XYZ file of C-alpha atoms in Angstrom:
268
model
C 22.366 38.280 27.386
C 22.484 34.739 26.050
C 26.160 34.400 26.952
C 25.553 35.159 30.634
C 25.006 32.209 32.989
C 21.524 31.765 34.465
C 22.059 31.456 38.219
C 18.553 30.022 38.662
C 19.450 26.883 36.693
C 21.141 24.031 38.527
C 24.027 22.408 36.645
C 25.783 19.089 37.111
C 29.564 19.237 36.905
C 30.794 16.826 34.232
C 34.127 16.633 36.033
C 33.178 15.772 39.649
C 29.374 15.385 39.565
C 28.743 18.276 41.951
C 25.473 20.243 41.647
C 26.075 23.982 41.307
C 24.660 27.245 40.001
C 26.440 29.646 37.698
C 29.374 29.374 35.317
C 31.928 27.458 37.387
C 31.707 24.444 39.693
C 32.231 25.572 43.282
C 33.999 22.301 44.135
C 36.550 21.676 41.382
C 36.345 24.887 39.338
C 35.253 23.170 36.104
C 33.704 25.658 33.659
C 30.145 24.956 32.546
C 30.401 24.697 28.740
C 27.174 24.092 26.839
C 28.587 24.114 23.297
C 32.025 24.694 21.781
C 31.614 27.754 19.568
C 33.861 30.231 17.787
C 33.458 32.641 20.702
C 34.699 29.953 23.103
C 37.784 29.305 20.933
C 38.577 33.014 20.793
C 38.220 33.362 24.564
C 40.517 30.364 25.097
C 43.086 31.835 22.715
C 42.901 35.213 24.441
C 43.032 33.893 28.006
C 45.339 30.865 27.755
C 47.713 31.645 24.889
C 47.788 35.366 24.241
C 47.192 36.021 27.938
C 45.640 39.433 27.366
C 43.620 38.908 30.529
C 46.716 37.670 32.377
C 48.822 40.780 31.857
C 50.967 39.925 28.832
C 51.178 43.504 27.571
C 51.583 44.825 31.110
C 54.365 42.324 31.834
C 56.120 43.134 28.563
C 56.035 46.881 29.294
C 57.170 46.488 32.903
C 60.103 44.258 31.933
C 61.375 47.140 29.821
C 60.610 50.061 32.130
C 61.082 48.659 35.658
C 61.936 44.934 35.495
C 63.324 44.659 39.009
C 60.268 46.216 40.615
C 57.935 44.098 38.468
C 59.570 40.792 39.410
C 59.699 41.784 43.093
C 55.960 42.524 42.964
C 55.394 39.138 41.376
C 57.389 37.414 44.112
C 55.408 39.281 46.775
C 52.268 37.587 45.476
C 50.866 40.045 42.907
C 50.757 37.300 40.276
C 47.330 37.963 38.772
C 48.389 41.159 37.019
C 51.453 39.599 35.380
C 52.099 36.898 32.805
C 53.725 33.875 34.476
C 57.482 33.495 33.806
C 57.270 30.050 32.198
C 54.400 31.079 29.918
C 56.264 34.271 29.017
C 59.375 32.332 28.038
C 57.310 29.695 26.188
C 55.418 32.355 24.222
C 58.499 34.085 22.849
C 60.197 30.754 22.252
C 57.234 29.694 20.103
C 57.388 32.997 18.197
C 61.125 32.466 17.689
C 60.621 28.969 16.277
C 57.960 30.206 13.847
C 60.191 33.067 12.740
C 63.196 30.802 12.205
C 61.066 28.544 10.011
C 60.081 31.587 7.908
C 63.597 32.942 7.659
C 64.953 29.570 6.546
C 68.343 30.089 8.103
C 71.405 28.032 7.303
C 70.343 24.434 7.170
C 70.961 22.621 10.405
C 73.442 19.806 10.326
C 72.599 17.184 12.945
C 75.373 15.035 11.459
C 77.801 17.277 13.347
C 76.509 15.841 16.616
C 76.869 12.249 15.426
C 80.350 12.957 14.046
C 81.286 14.285 17.475
C 79.818 11.208 19.131
C 81.703 8.896 16.766
C 85.193 10.293 17.420
C 87.595 7.865 19.067
C 89.727 10.464 20.847
C 90.521 10.045 24.499
C 87.730 11.481 26.655
C 89.706 14.509 27.868
C 92.095 15.033 24.970
C 92.708 18.367 23.220
C 90.895 17.092 20.128
C 87.774 16.262 22.136
C 87.651 19.762 23.657
C 88.128 21.350 20.217
C 85.293 19.273 18.771
C 83.100 20.043 21.766
C 83.637 23.785 21.333
C 82.596 23.553 17.669
C 79.554 21.506 18.665
C 78.426 24.006 21.324
C 78.989 26.911 18.929
C 76.757 25.171 16.385
C 74.222 24.378 19.130
C 74.014 28.025 20.232
C 73.584 29.312 16.679
C 71.168 26.719 15.315
C 69.237 25.759 18.472
C 69.200 29.019 20.421
C 65.912 28.219 22.132
C 67.144 24.856 23.449
C 70.430 26.390 24.539
C 68.575 29.040 26.555
C 66.241 26.510 28.177
C 69.245 24.455 29.197
C 71.296 27.270 30.668
C 68.571 28.781 32.904
C 69.026 26.306 35.814
C 72.803 26.792 35.840
C 72.669 30.597 35.646
C 70.048 30.483 38.416
C 72.250 28.358 40.697
C 75.171 30.664 40.003
C 73.024 33.735 40.763
C 71.734 32.136 43.958
C 75.292 31.566 45.167
C 76.429 35.097 44.345
C 73.354 36.736 45.936
C 72.693 34.313 48.791
C 72.915 37.208 51.285
C 69.702 38.669 49.792
C 67.593 35.846 51.269
C 65.953 34.879 47.969
C 65.461 31.143 47.641
C 66.486 29.228 44.529
C 62.959 29.107 43.110
C 62.658 32.893 43.311
C 66.013 33.274 41.560
C 64.859 30.871 38.828
C 61.726 33.009 38.336
C 63.925 36.094 37.952
C 66.174 34.544 35.314
C 63.229 32.941 33.502
C 61.711 36.394 33.040
C 65.096 37.670 31.899
C 65.553 34.968 29.274
C 61.946 35.373 28.136
C 62.643 39.045 27.432
C 65.944 38.152 25.810
C 64.270 35.691 23.433
C 62.030 38.564 22.330
C 65.212 40.521 21.511
C 66.476 37.529 19.538
C 63.203 37.540 17.575
C 63.638 41.242 16.772
C 67.273 40.691 15.777
C 66.333 37.876 13.413
C 63.681 40.026 11.732
C 66.620 41.817 10.130
C 67.204 38.676 8.069
C 63.789 39.105 6.469
C 64.892 42.272 4.660
C 65.194 41.266 0.961
C 68.638 41.227 -0.644
C 70.423 42.237 2.539
C 72.709 40.188 4.748
C 71.854 41.273 8.267
C 73.883 38.621 10.076
C 76.350 41.061 11.636
C 73.633 43.467 12.720
C 71.571 40.597 14.187
C 74.579 39.382 16.153
C 75.262 42.904 17.435
C 71.634 43.384 18.538
C 71.638 40.028 20.348
C 74.963 40.737 22.054
C 74.039 44.257 23.228
C 70.503 43.350 24.314
C 71.735 40.344 26.319
C 74.169 42.279 28.481
C 72.007 45.414 28.684
C 68.989 43.445 29.929
C 71.041 41.238 32.220
C 72.844 43.988 34.115
C 69.878 46.382 34.145
C 67.442 43.788 35.516
C 69.977 42.532 38.039
C 70.804 46.067 39.222
C 67.133 46.861 39.874
C 66.197 43.490 41.340
C 69.027 43.088 43.855
C 69.388 46.838 44.491
C 73.169 46.979 44.726
C 75.633 49.470 43.330
C 76.410 49.218 39.628
C 80.064 48.300 40.256
C 79.142 45.374 42.518
C 76.336 44.338 40.167
C 78.744 44.425 37.224
C 81.343 42.291 38.983
C 78.773 39.816 40.262
C 77.063 39.719 36.864
C 80.290 38.767 35.123
C 80.864 36.099 37.767
C 77.312 34.735 37.420
C 77.506 34.513 33.633
C 80.986 32.964 33.720
C 80.255 30.387 36.434
C 76.827 29.523 35.054
C 78.180 29.010 31.542
C 81.096 26.908 32.798
C 78.708 24.716 34.822
C 76.379 24.346 31.841
C 79.106 23.467 29.355
C 80.758 21.102 31.835
C 77.458 19.322 32.424
C 76.829 18.931 28.679
C 80.409 17.776 28.089
C 80.283 15.152 30.839
C 76.825 14.013 29.725
C 78.045 13.505 26.158
C 81.185 11.715 27.317
C 79.054 9.454 29.504
C 76.750 8.753 26.576
C 79.726 7.967 24.340
C 81.104 5.611 26.977
C 77.710 3.920 27.320
C 77.454 3.536 23.536
C 80.984 2.062 23.451
C 80.078 -0.507 26.126
C 76.964 -1.445 24.167
C 78.970 -1.911 20.975
C 81.396 -4.342 22.575
């Protein structure tokens, strides 16, 4: 009983100064907190991080069983029963980062980036493209989470162009692919758990799990969401992945070349 608000007591909102009764300010929504206790910390963890009350488990299950229907329901406005796409992606990204720290994978080599930046090849020479490919390969393997965050806008633009006849706007397409990559990061977490098995090199199995899960999730979610035949979905999916990746890599390449040019101007 002591945790329930007394609606007979008038409270002053510490945020806007409004007088109100109950647990929340009826003007700005500020919660009336008397003391910060262990119960309050647990409730904050459950509501804001774990999202049990925001449909984390429900969202996770639906993204496996009927992802297209789930995302369509979310876009129709049924947001309260689902975990938000950005929070879903952020959650699994955080889990991935913690897991990678535990696994202690091959030590990252940031010097590779600076070696690439220091090359004096012509901007569009064969050597520059070879070095850039090695850099992006290293970036994908050692900074998977950053690579995924970077590619989402480009895959989304590519998907929007391929499915523009479905009348989804770009924001709705971004929400779709954010959910997809959130679920994919979970698969990456599972794949990397193989590396925790003592005295066993699970690199090949991890790579296989990541590869299969990526394309299985991508085409399955796209087939349900856009409701087209599997042949058309397959062809468009290949086009979306190809165009999105080309746009992403081209953007990174041009950004690095611009940065190298800027650094060269500064040096002289």
